């Protein structure tokens, strides 16, 4: 993985912000002895959410997966959404046709919840997308399968499950180097499978799709009789395909610097084309029995909704869509959910305009949002600081607390521990030319030193790290070396936790006994990766900052609390 080094300032929260000043009485000081009892005790921010979303069949609820879980928005109270499930890792979601089940797909598993009891009632393999058939008889899981040896040539696999028997009745393989998306016709008689290329240099076409009859045997790994394709084509070339009423499909055609909407009758193979702006990146959204919505995405950032009659090809009306990018029409065509990754807006959809009804802003924590005393603490493990002639020819490393010692690389090669007064250095480790050595960290009392060396290739892609721990009580003495996933950050705890070492890697967060290198515990996996970690200055809490702009607080509740 490419390492990116940043010098960051993290806001440290010394007590649970939602509690009073004596909140720490409910928690024990962090230590090596109780590290394995650490749990998440508070969280700031609503996280982020994906582009996917789904209306309930009765049009009262809208579900959207986010980094914290699955959000449920009630049409009548959009400002106060509810979390159905937390830390699910779900990236796509769909309702069962009867509205009693909500299915969510993640890389690790596909989970189906009973909406009333909020319990998981069924589990399937991981998937990137999930879709019920309109009659509720089938469930389609879209998976990513690597059929080659490069690690890049992933193909979509569309697995069709008969819900009555639980058997897989179809396994449809899409194009290589592509993401997959599936959809049903409105009556469920056809299944559409799309392959959207993510590495254009390896793909003949950017986007292709195929249509399959559900009343015929579906392919099992590419063999079957259900394939429906006009004019003996293997697949249809087009973007953003959607199924329309009356056995029709609409999609974006493109070529020679132009693009158009094609509406094709699946029974007669007759086609109608509608010219559209070649300078935009359009997407199609189903609307009514005789209209579709073209979302005209302008590269300037201002978007437009164009309502097009599917019989005549006439644009019946347009609405300014602002900067919103994702749109979901309610089942009764009366409302529209629009979101842009930061907020969710509910609009009343009329012939004349889009009328905003309510808005929910996803909150990201900032200093003014946290009602508690805070202490800015600079990261202990500063990488690649520029020295002012403190030691010869060294540019990456760290000082101890009184600046009497500096650990770093001499001529960016070997690692030395320098005495800044005598300017004498003691050799610690040799570093290979392509490897990276950083995260030099002294313990609170300067009695211990850790750093890591990452084994990297010529292109700076690192494979793993080795953590080295040195006792500094007398002469530097190597106490241990630990092979680890690539390290992102390391730092020591405060007060009683001074021998507690937090190690953040690309795979997660570990707490280590710095005296002997044993792993005490790993923080529970959450759906949003940790970017930065710090201990509170009073030693009670560990704080993590995540890629979804949330901050999580971890502590050990006292037995009395």
Coordinates of C-alpha atoms in Angstrom, one line a residue:
X1 CA 0.0 0.0 0.0
X2 CA 1.2 3.5 -0.8
X3 CA 2.1 5.2 2.5
X4 CA 1.1 8.9 2.9
X5 CA 2.7 10.8 5.7
X6 CA 0.9 13.6 7.3
X7 CA 1.7 15.8 10.4
X8 CA -1.7 16.0 12.2
X9 CA -3.1 17.7 15.2
X10 CA -5.7 15.6 16.9
X11 CA -8.3 17.0 19.3
X12 CA -8.1 14.8 22.5
X13 CA -11.3 14.4 24.6
X14 CA -10.3 13.9 28.2
X15 CA -13.7 12.9 29.4
X16 CA -17.0 11.6 27.9
X17 CA -18.4 14.9 26.5
X18 CA -22.0 13.9 27.2
X19 CA -21.3 13.5 30.9
X20 CA -20.7 15.9 33.7
X21 CA -17.2 16.9 35.0
X22 CA -17.0 13.8 37.3
X23 CA -17.7 11.5 34.4
X24 CA -14.3 9.9 34.7
X25 CA -15.5 8.4 38.0
X26 CA -17.5 5.9 35.9
X27 CA -14.3 4.7 34.2
X28 CA -11.0 3.2 35.2
X29 CA -7.7 4.6 34.1
X30 CA -6.4 2.7 31.0
X31 CA -3.6 0.3 31.8
X32 CA -2.0 -2.9 30.6
X33 CA -4.0 -4.8 33.1
X34 CA -7.5 -3.7 31.9
X35 CA -6.8 -3.0 28.2
X36 CA -8.7 -6.1 27.1
X37 CA -11.9 -4.6 28.7
X38 CA -11.9 -1.5 26.5
X39 CA -15.2 -0.7 24.7
X40 CA -16.7 2.1 22.7
X41 CA -18.3 4.5 25.1
X42 CA -19.2 7.5 22.9
X43 CA -19.3 8.7 19.4
X44 CA -19.5 12.1 17.6
X45 CA -20.8 12.6 14.1
X46 CA -23.3 10.8 11.8
X47 CA -20.7 9.4 9.4
X48 CA -21.3 9.2 5.7
X49 CA -23.7 7.3 3.5
X50 CA -23.6 5.5 0.2
X51 CA -25.3 6.3 -3.1
X52 CA -27.8 3.6 -2.7
X53 CA -31.2 3.9 -1.1
X54 CA -34.6 2.3 -1.2
X55 CA -38.2 3.3 -0.6
X56 CA -40.5 1.0 1.3
X57 CA -43.3 -0.4 -0.9
X58 CA -45.9 1.7 0.8
X59 CA -43.8 4.9 0.4
X60 CA -43.6 5.8 4.1
X61 CA -40.0 4.9 4.8
X62 CA -36.7 5.5 3.0
X63 CA -33.7 3.4 3.9
X64 CA -30.1 4.3 3.1
X65 CA -27.0 2.5 4.3
X66 CA -24.3 4.6 6.0
X67 CA -21.0 4.0 7.7
X68 CA -22.7 3.9 11.1
X69 CA -25.5 1.5 10.0
X70 CA -28.8 1.6 8.2
X71 CA -30.7 4.9 8.4
X72 CA -34.5 4.9 8.2
X73 CA -36.2 8.1 7.2
X74 CA -39.9 8.5 7.8
X75 CA -41.5 10.6 5.1
X76 CA -43.4 12.6 7.7
X77 CA -40.3 13.2 9.9
X78 CA -37.2 13.3 7.8
X79 CA -35.3 15.5 10.3
X80 CA -35.2 12.7 12.9
X81 CA -34.0 9.4 11.2
X82 CA -33.6 6.2 13.1
X83 CA -30.7 3.7 13.0
X84 CA -32.1 0.2 12.2
X85 CA -28.8 -1.5 12.7
X86 CA -25.3 -0.2 13.6
X87 CA -21.9 -0.9 12.1
X88 CA -23.3 -3.3 9.5
X89 CA -20.8 -2.5 6.7
X90 CA -23.8 -2.6 4.3
X91 CA -23.3 -0.8 1.0
X92 CA -26.5 -1.6 -0.8
X93 CA -30.1 -2.1 0.5
X94 CA -33.5 -3.2 -0.8
X95 CA -37.0 -3.8 0.6
X96 CA -38.9 -7.0 0.2
X97 CA -42.0 -6.5 -1.9
X98 CA -44.3 -6.9 1.1
X99 CA -42.3 -4.4 3.2
X100 CA -41.6 -6.7 6.1
X101 CA -38.0 -7.4 5.3
X102 CA -35.0 -5.1 4.6
X103 CA -32.0 -6.7 2.9
X104 CA -28.5 -5.3 3.1
X105 CA -25.4 -6.4 1.2
X106 CA -21.8 -6.0 2.4
X107 CA -18.5 -7.6 1.4
X108 CA -18.6 -10.1 4.3
X109 CA -22.3 -11.0 4.4
X110 CA -25.8 -10.3 3.1
X111 CA -28.2 -9.7 6.0
X112 CA -32.0 -9.6 6.0
X113 CA -33.8 -7.9 8.9
X114 CA -37.3 -8.2 10.1
X115 CA -38.2 -4.5 10.2
X116 CA -40.6 -4.8 13.1
X117 CA -38.4 -6.8 15.4
X118 CA -35.1 -5.3 14.0
X119 CA -33.5 -8.7 14.1
X120 CA -31.6 -10.6 11.5
X121 CA -33.7 -13.4 10.2
X122 CA -31.6 -14.6 7.2
X123 CA -27.9 -14.6 6.3
X124 CA -26.3 -15.1 2.9
X125 CA -22.8 -14.7 1.4
X126 CA -21.3 -11.3 0.9
X127 CA -22.3 -9.2 -2.1
X128 CA -21.9 -5.8 -3.6
X129 CA -25.6 -5.4 -4.5
X130 CA -28.8 -7.1 -3.6
X131 CA -32.3 -7.1 -5.3
X132 CA -35.6 -8.8 -4.7
X133 CA -37.8 -9.8 -7.6
X134 CA -41.1 -7.9 -7.7
X135 CA -43.1 -10.9 -6.6
X136 CA -40.7 -11.8 -3.8
X137 CA -39.8 -15.2 -5.2
X138 CA -36.2 -14.5 -6.0
X139 CA -33.2 -12.7 -4.5
X140 CA -30.3 -11.7 -6.7
X141 CA -26.8 -11.3 -5.1
X142 CA -24.2 -9.5 -7.2
X143 CA -20.7 -10.5 -6.2
X144 CA -17.2 -9.7 -7.4
X145 CA -15.2 -12.8 -8.5
X146 CA -11.6 -12.8 -9.6
X147 CA -11.2 -15.2 -12.5
X148 CA -7.7 -14.3 -13.4
X149 CA -4.2 -14.0 -11.8
X150 CA -3.6 -10.3 -11.9
X151 CA -5.7 -9.3 -8.9
X152 CA -7.4 -6.7 -11.0
X153 CA -9.6 -8.6 -13.3
X154 CA -12.7 -8.9 -11.2
X155 CA -15.9 -9.9 -12.9
X156 CA -19.5 -9.6 -11.6
X157 CA -21.3 -12.8 -10.7
X158 CA -25.1 -12.5 -10.5
X159 CA -26.4 -15.3 -8.2
X160 CA -30.1 -15.9 -8.4
X161 CA -31.7 -17.6 -5.3
X162 CA -35.1 -19.2 -5.2
X163 CA -36.4 -18.0 -1.8
X164 CA -38.9 -20.8 -1.4
X165 CA -36.3 -23.6 -1.9
X166 CA -33.2 -21.7 -0.9
X167 CA -31.5 -23.1 -4.0
X168 CA -29.3 -21.1 -6.4
X169 CA -31.1 -21.3 -9.8
X170 CA -28.8 -19.0 -11.8
X171 CA -25.1 -17.9 -11.8
X172 CA -24.6 -15.3 -14.5
X173 CA -21.0 -14.1 -15.2
X174 CA -20.5 -10.5 -16.4
X175 CA -17.6 -8.8 -18.2
X176 CA -14.1 -8.7 -16.8
X177 CA -12.7 -5.6 -15.0
X178 CA -16.2 -4.5 -14.2
X179 CA -18.7 -3.8 -11.4
X180 CA -22.1 -5.5 -11.6
X181 CA -25.6 -4.1 -11.2
X182 CA -28.9 -6.1 -11.5
X183 CA -32.5 -5.0 -11.9
X184 CA -35.9 -6.6 -12.7
X185 CA -38.6 -5.5 -15.0
X186 CA -41.6 -4.1 -13.2
X187 CA -43.6 -7.3 -13.5
X188 CA -40.6 -9.5 -12.7
X189 CA -40.6 -11.4 -16.0
X190 CA -37.1 -10.1 -17.0
X191 CA -33.8 -9.8 -15.2
X192 CA -31.3 -7.1 -16.4
X193 CA -27.5 -7.6 -15.5
X194 CA -25.1 -4.8 -16.2
X195 CA -21.3 -4.8 -16.3
X196 CA -19.7 -1.4 -15.7
X197 CA -16.0 -1.3 -16.6
X198 CA -13.6 0.2 -13.9
X199 CA -10.4 -0.2 -16.0
X200 CA -11.3 1.2 -19.5
X201 CA -7.9 0.3 -20.8
X202 CA -8.8 -3.4 -20.5
X203 CA -12.4 -3.2 -21.6
X204 CA -13.8 -3.2 -25.1
X205 CA -16.9 -1.2 -23.9
X206 CA -17.4 1.0 -20.9
X207 CA -20.8 -0.5 -20.1
X208 CA -22.8 -3.5 -21.4
X209 CA -25.9 -5.2 -20.2
X210 CA -27.9 -8.4 -20.8
X211 CA -31.5 -9.3 -20.3
X212 CA -32.8 -12.7 -19.2
X213 CA -36.2 -14.3 -19.2
X214 CA -37.2 -15.5 -15.7
X215 CA -39.6 -18.1 -17.1
X216 CA -36.7 -20.1 -18.7
X217 CA -33.7 -21.8 -17.0
X218 CA -31.1 -19.3 -16.1
X219 CA -27.4 -19.8 -16.9
X220 CA -25.3 -21.6 -14.4
X221 CA -21.8 -20.1 -14.9
X222 CA -22.6 -18.9 -18.4
X223 CA -24.7 -21.7 -19.9
X224 CA -28.5 -21.5 -20.3
X225 CA -31.5 -20.8 -22.5
X226 CA -32.9 -17.7 -20.9
X227 CA -30.8 -15.1 -22.7
X228 CA -32.8 -12.5 -24.5
X229 CA -30.9 -10.3 -26.9
X230 CA -32.0 -8.8 -30.2
X231 CA -30.3 -9.4 -33.5
X232 CA -28.1 -12.1 -32.0
X233 CA -26.0 -9.6 -30.0
X234 CA -24.0 -11.1 -27.1
X235 CA -24.8 -8.0 -25.1
X236 CA -26.2 -4.5 -25.4
X237 CA -23.8 -1.6 -25.3
X238 CA -25.1 1.2 -23.1
X239 CA -25.0 3.0 -19.8
X240 CA -27.5 3.4 -17.0
X241 CA -30.1 0.8 -18.2
X242 CA -33.5 0.8 -16.6
X243 CA -36.5 -1.5 -17.1
X244 CA -39.8 0.2 -18.2
X245 CA -43.4 -0.9 -18.3
X246 CA -44.6 -2.9 -21.3
X247 CA -41.5 -5.1 -21.8
X248 CA -39.2 -2.1 -22.6
X249 CA -35.7 -1.1 -21.6
X250 CA -34.1 2.4 -21.7
X251 CA -30.4 3.1 -21.7
X252 CA -27.8 5.7 -22.7
X253 CA -26.2 5.1 -26.0
X254 CA -22.9 6.8 -26.9
X255 CA -20.4 7.1 -29.7
X256 CA -18.6 9.6 -32.0
X257 CA -18.8 12.4 -29.5
X258 CA -22.6 12.1 -29.1
X259 CA -25.0 10.4 -26.7
X260 CA -28.7 9.5 -26.8
X261 CA -31.4 7.7 -25.0
X262 CA -32.5 4.4 -26.6
X263 CA -35.9 2.9 -25.7
X264 CA -36.1 -0.7 -26.9
X265 CA -39.2 -3.0 -27.1
X266 CA -38.0 -6.4 -25.9
X267 CA -40.7 -8.2 -27.8
X268 CA -40.5 -6.5 -31.2
X269 CA -36.9 -5.2 -30.9
X270 CA -38.2 -1.8 -32.2
X271 CA -36.2 1.2 -31.0
X272 CA -36.7 4.9 -30.4
X273 CA -33.8 7.3 -29.9
X274 CA -33.8 10.6 -28.1
X275 CA -30.8 13.0 -28.5
X276 CA -29.4 14.4 -25.3
X277 CA -26.6 16.9 -24.4
X278 CA -23.2 15.3 -25.2
X279 CA -21.4 17.5 -22.7
X280 CA -23.1 16.0 -19.6
X281 CA -23.0 12.7 -17.9
X282 CA -26.6 11.6 -17.7
X283 CA -28.3 8.9 -15.7
X284 CA -31.8 7.5 -16.0
X285 CA -34.3 7.1 -13.2
X286 CA -37.6 5.2 -13.6
X287 CA -40.7 7.3 -13.1
X288 CA -44.2 6.5 -14.3
X289 CA -45.7 4.2 -16.9
X290 CA -45.1 6.7 -19.7
X291 CA -42.3 8.8 -18.4
X292 CA -38.7 8.5 -17.3
X293 CA -36.3 11.0 -15.6
X294 CA -33.0 11.9 -17.2
X295 CA -30.7 13.2 -14.5
X296 CA -28.5 15.6 -16.6
X297 CA -25.3 15.8 -14.5
X298 CA -23.3 18.8 -15.5
X299 CA -19.5 18.8 -15.2
X300 CA -19.9 22.3 -13.8
X301 CA -21.7 20.9 -10.8
X302 CA -25.3 22.1 -11.4
X303 CA -27.7 19.3 -12.3
X304 CA -31.1 19.1 -14.0
X305 CA -34.0 16.6 -14.0
X306 CA -35.6 16.2 -17.4
X307 CA -38.9 14.3 -17.6
X308 CA -39.2 12.5 -20.9
X309 CA -42.3 10.9 -22.4
X310 CA -41.2 7.4 -23.4
X311 CA -43.7 7.2 -26.3
X312 CA -43.1 10.5 -28.0
X313 CA -39.6 11.3 -26.8
X314 CA -40.8 14.8 -25.8
X315 CA -39.3 16.5 -22.7
X316 CA -42.5 17.4 -20.8
X317 CA -40.8 19.5 -18.0
X318 CA -37.5 20.2 -16.3
X319 CA -36.5 20.9 -12.7
X320 CA -33.3 22.4 -11.4
X321 CA -31.7 19.7 -9.2
X322 CA -28.9 21.9 -7.8
X323 CA -25.9 19.9 -6.7
X324 CA -27.7 16.8 -5.8
X325 CA -26.5 13.7 -7.5
X326 CA -28.7 10.8 -6.3
X327 CA -32.5 10.7 -6.7
X328 CA -35.1 8.2 -5.6
X329 CA -38.8 8.5 -6.6
X330 CA -41.4 7.3 -4.1
X331 CA -43.6 4.4 -5.3
X332 CA -46.6 6.8 -5.7
X333 CA -44.5 9.3 -7.7
X334 CA -45.5 12.0 -5.3
X335 CA -42.1 12.5 -3.5
X336 CA -38.5 12.5 -4.3
X337 CA -35.5 11.8 -2.1
X338 CA -32.3 13.6 -3.2
X339 CA -28.9 13.4 -1.5
X340 CA -25.4 14.4 -2.2
X341 CA -23.3 12.6 0.5
X342 CA -23.8 15.4 3.1
X343 CA -27.6 15.7 3.4
X344 CA -30.9 14.1 2.6
X345 CA -33.7 16.2 1.2
X346 CA -37.3 15.3 0.7
X347 CA -39.2 17.1 -2.1
X348 CA -42.8 17.1 -3.2
X349 CA -42.8 16.2 -6.9
X350 CA -45.3 18.2 -8.9
X351 CA -45.7 19.1 -12.6
X352 CA -44.6 22.6 -11.8
X353 CA -41.6 22.2 -9.5
X354 CA -39.7 20.4 -6.9
X355 CA -40.9 21.7 -3.5
X356 CA -38.6 21.1 -0.6
X357 CA -40.3 19.6 2.5
X358 CA -37.5 18.7 4.9
X359 CA -33.8 18.3 5.2
X360 CA -31.5 16.1 7.3
X361 CA -27.8 17.2 7.5
X362 CA -25.3 14.5 8.5
X363 CA -23.3 16.0 11.3
X364 CA -19.5 15.9 11.3
X365 CA -17.8 16.8 14.6
X366 CA -15.9 20.0 15.0
X367 CA -14.5 21.6 18.1
X368 CA -17.5 23.8 18.8
X369 CA -19.8 20.8 18.7
X370 CA -18.2 19.1 21.7
X371 CA -19.4 20.5 25.0
X372 CA -16.4 19.6 27.1
X373 CA -12.9 20.7 28.0
X374 CA -10.5 19.7 25.3
X375 CA -6.8 19.6 25.0
X376 CA -5.0 19.8 21.7
X377 CA -2.2 17.2 21.8
X378 CA 0.4 17.0 19.1
X379 CA 1.0 13.5 17.7
X380 CA 4.0 11.8 19.4
X381 CA 5.0 10.0 16.3
X382 CA 5.8 12.9 13.9
X383 CA 7.4 11.6 10.7
X384 CA 9.9 13.3 8.5
X385 CA 10.3 16.6 10.5
X386 CA 13.0 19.0 9.3
X387 CA 15.8 19.4 11.9
X388 CA 17.7 22.6 12.3
X389 CA 21.2 21.1 12.5
X390 CA 20.5 19.3 15.7
X391 CA 22.2 16.2 14.5
X392 CA 24.2 15.6 11.3
X393 CA 22.4 14.8 8.1
X394 CA 19.2 13.5 9.7
X395 CA 15.7 14.5 8.5
X396 CA 13.3 11.8 9.8
X397 CA 12.8 11.0 13.4
X398 CA 11.7 12.3 16.8
X399 CA 13.1 13.9 20.0
X400 CA 12.5 12.7 23.5
X401 CA 10.7 14.8 26.0
X402 CA 13.7 17.1 27.0
X403 CA 15.2 17.1 23.5
X404 CA 18.4 15.4 24.9
X405 CA 18.0 12.5 22.5
X406 CA 16.9 12.2 18.9
X407 CA 16.2 8.9 17.0
X408 CA 16.3 9.0 13.3
X409 CA 17.9 8.0 10.1
X410 CA 21.4 9.0 9.2
X411 CA 21.6 10.0 5.5
X412 CA 18.1 8.5 5.2
X413 CA 19.6 5.0 5.5
X414 CA 20.5 3.6 8.9
X415 CA 18.7 4.3 12.3
X416 CA 20.7 5.9 15.1
X417 CA 19.9 7.2 18.6
X418 CA 21.7 10.6 18.9
X419 CA 22.8 12.5 21.9
X420 CA 22.0 16.1 20.9
X421 CA 24.6 17.6 23.2
X422 CA 27.6 15.5 22.2
X423 CA 26.2 14.9 18.7
X424 CA 27.3 11.3 19.0
X425 CA 25.0 8.6 17.6
X426 CA 24.6 4.9 18.5
X427 CA 23.6 2.6 15.7
X428 CA 20.3 0.8 16.1
X429 CA 19.1 -0.8 12.8
X430 CA 20.0 -1.0 9.2
X431 CA 17.4 0.0 6.7
X432 CA 17.2 -1.3 3.1
X433 CA 17.1 1.5 0.4
X434 CA 13.5 0.9 -0.6
X435 CA 12.2 0.4 2.9
X436 CA 10.5 3.0 5.0
X437 CA 11.4 3.7 8.6
X438 CA 9.3 6.0 10.7
X439 CA 6.8 6.3 13.6
X440 CA 9.7 6.9 16.0
X441 CA 8.0 7.2 19.5
X442 CA 9.5 7.6 23.0
X443 CA 7.5 6.5 26.0
X444 CA 6.3 9.1 28.6
X445 CA 9.3 8.7 30.8
X446 CA 11.7 8.3 27.9
X447 CA 12.5 4.8 29.2
X448 CA 11.4 3.0 26.0
X449 CA 11.6 3.6 22.3
X450 CA 9.6 2.0 19.5
X451 CA 9.8 2.5 15.7
X452 CA 8.8 0.5 12.6
X453 CA 10.4 -0.4 9.3
X454 CA 8.1 -1.3 6.4
X455 CA 9.2 -3.7 3.7
X456 CA 8.4 -1.8 0.5
X457 CA 8.8 -2.2 -3.2
X458 CA 10.5 0.2 -5.6
X459 CA 7.1 1.9 -6.2
X460 CA 6.8 2.5 -2.4
X461 CA 4.0 -0.1 -2.1
X462 CA 4.7 -1.6 1.3
X463 CA 4.0 -5.2 2.1
X464 CA 4.3 -5.4 5.9
X465 CA 6.0 -3.7 8.9
X466 CA 8.3 -4.8 11.6
X467 CA 8.0 -3.0 15.0
X468 CA 11.2 -2.7 17.1
X469 CA 11.0 -2.1 20.8
X470 CA 14.1 -0.8 22.7
X471 CA 14.6 -0.4 26.4
X472 CA 16.5 2.9 27.2
X473 CA 17.1 2.3 30.9
X474 CA 20.8 2.0 30.3
X475 CA 22.3 1.5 26.9
X476 CA 19.7 0.9 24.2
X477 CA 18.7 -2.8 24.3
X478 CA 16.4 -4.5 21.7
X479 CA 13.6 -6.2 23.7
X480 CA 11.4 -7.4 20.8
X481 CA 10.5 -7.2 17.1
X482 CA 7.0 -7.8 15.9
X483 CA 5.9 -8.5 12.3
X484 CA 2.7 -6.6 11.6
X485 CA 0.5 -5.4 8.8
X486 CA 1.7 -2.0 7.5
X487 CA 1.8 0.4 10.4
X488 CA 0.1 3.8 10.1
X489 CA 0.7 5.3 13.5
X490 CA 2.0 4.3 17.0
X491 CA 1.9 6.1 20.3
X492 CA 2.2 5.5 24.0
X493 CA -0.5 6.0 26.6
X494 CA -0.5 8.6 29.4
X495 CA -0.2 8.2 33.2
X496 CA -1.0 4.6 34.3
X497 CA -1.1 3.6 30.6
X498 CA 2.5 4.8 29.9
X499 CA 3.5 1.2 28.9
X500 CA 0.4 0.8 26.7
X501 CA 1.2 1.1 23.1
X502 CA -1.5 1.9 20.5
X503 CA -0.6 0.5 17.1
X504 CA -2.7 1.5 14.1
X505 CA -2.2 -0.6 11.0
X506 CA -4.0 -0.8 7.7
X507 CA -5.9 -3.8 9.1
X508 CA -7.1 -2.2 12.4
X509 CA -6.1 -1.0 15.9
X510 CA -4.1 -3.1 18.5
X511 CA -3.1 -2.3 22.0
X512 CA 0.3 -3.7 22.9
X513 CA 2.2 -4.1 26.2
X514 CA 5.3 -2.1 25.2
X515 CA 7.5 -3.8 27.8
X516 CA 7.4 -7.2 26.1
X517 CA 5.5 -6.7 22.8
X518 CA 2.5 -8.9 23.6
X519 CA -0.8 -7.9 22.0
X520 CA -3.4 -7.2 24.7
X521 CA -6.5 -6.6 22.6
X522 CA -7.7 -5.4 19.2
X523 CA -10.4 -2.7 19.0
X524 CA -13.6 -4.1 17.5
X525 CA -13.9 -3.8 13.8
X526 CA -16.2 -1.0 12.7
X527 CA -17.4 -0.2 9.2
X528 CA -15.2 2.9 8.8
X529 CA -11.4 2.6 8.9
X530 CA -9.4 4.3 11.7
X531 CA -7.2 7.2 10.4
X532 CA -5.7 8.4 13.6
X533 CA -5.5 7.5 17.3
X534 CA -4.7 9.4 20.5
X535 CA -4.9 8.9 24.3
X536 CA -6.7 11.5 26.3
X537 CA -4.4 13.6 28.5
X538 CA -5.9 12.3 31.7
X539 CA -5.3 8.7 30.7
X540 CA -8.9 7.5 30.9
X541 CA -9.8 7.3 27.2
X542 CA -8.6 6.4 23.8
X543 CA -9.9 8.4 20.9
X544 CA -10.0 7.3 17.3
X545 CA -10.7 9.4 14.2
X546 CA -12.3 7.6 11.3
X547 CA -12.6 8.0 7.5
X548 CA -16.3 8.8 7.7
X549 CA -15.5 11.9 9.8
X550 CA -16.6 10.4 13.1
X551 CA -14.7 10.4 16.3
X552 CA -15.1 7.4 18.7
X553 CA -14.2 7.4 22.3
X554 CA -13.1 4.1 24.0
X555 CA -12.8 3.4 27.7
X556 CA -13.0 0.8 30.5
X557 CA -16.2 1.2 32.6
X558 CA -15.5 0.8 36.3
X559 CA -17.1 -2.1 38.1
X560 CA -19.0 0.4 40.4
X561 CA -20.6 2.1 37.4

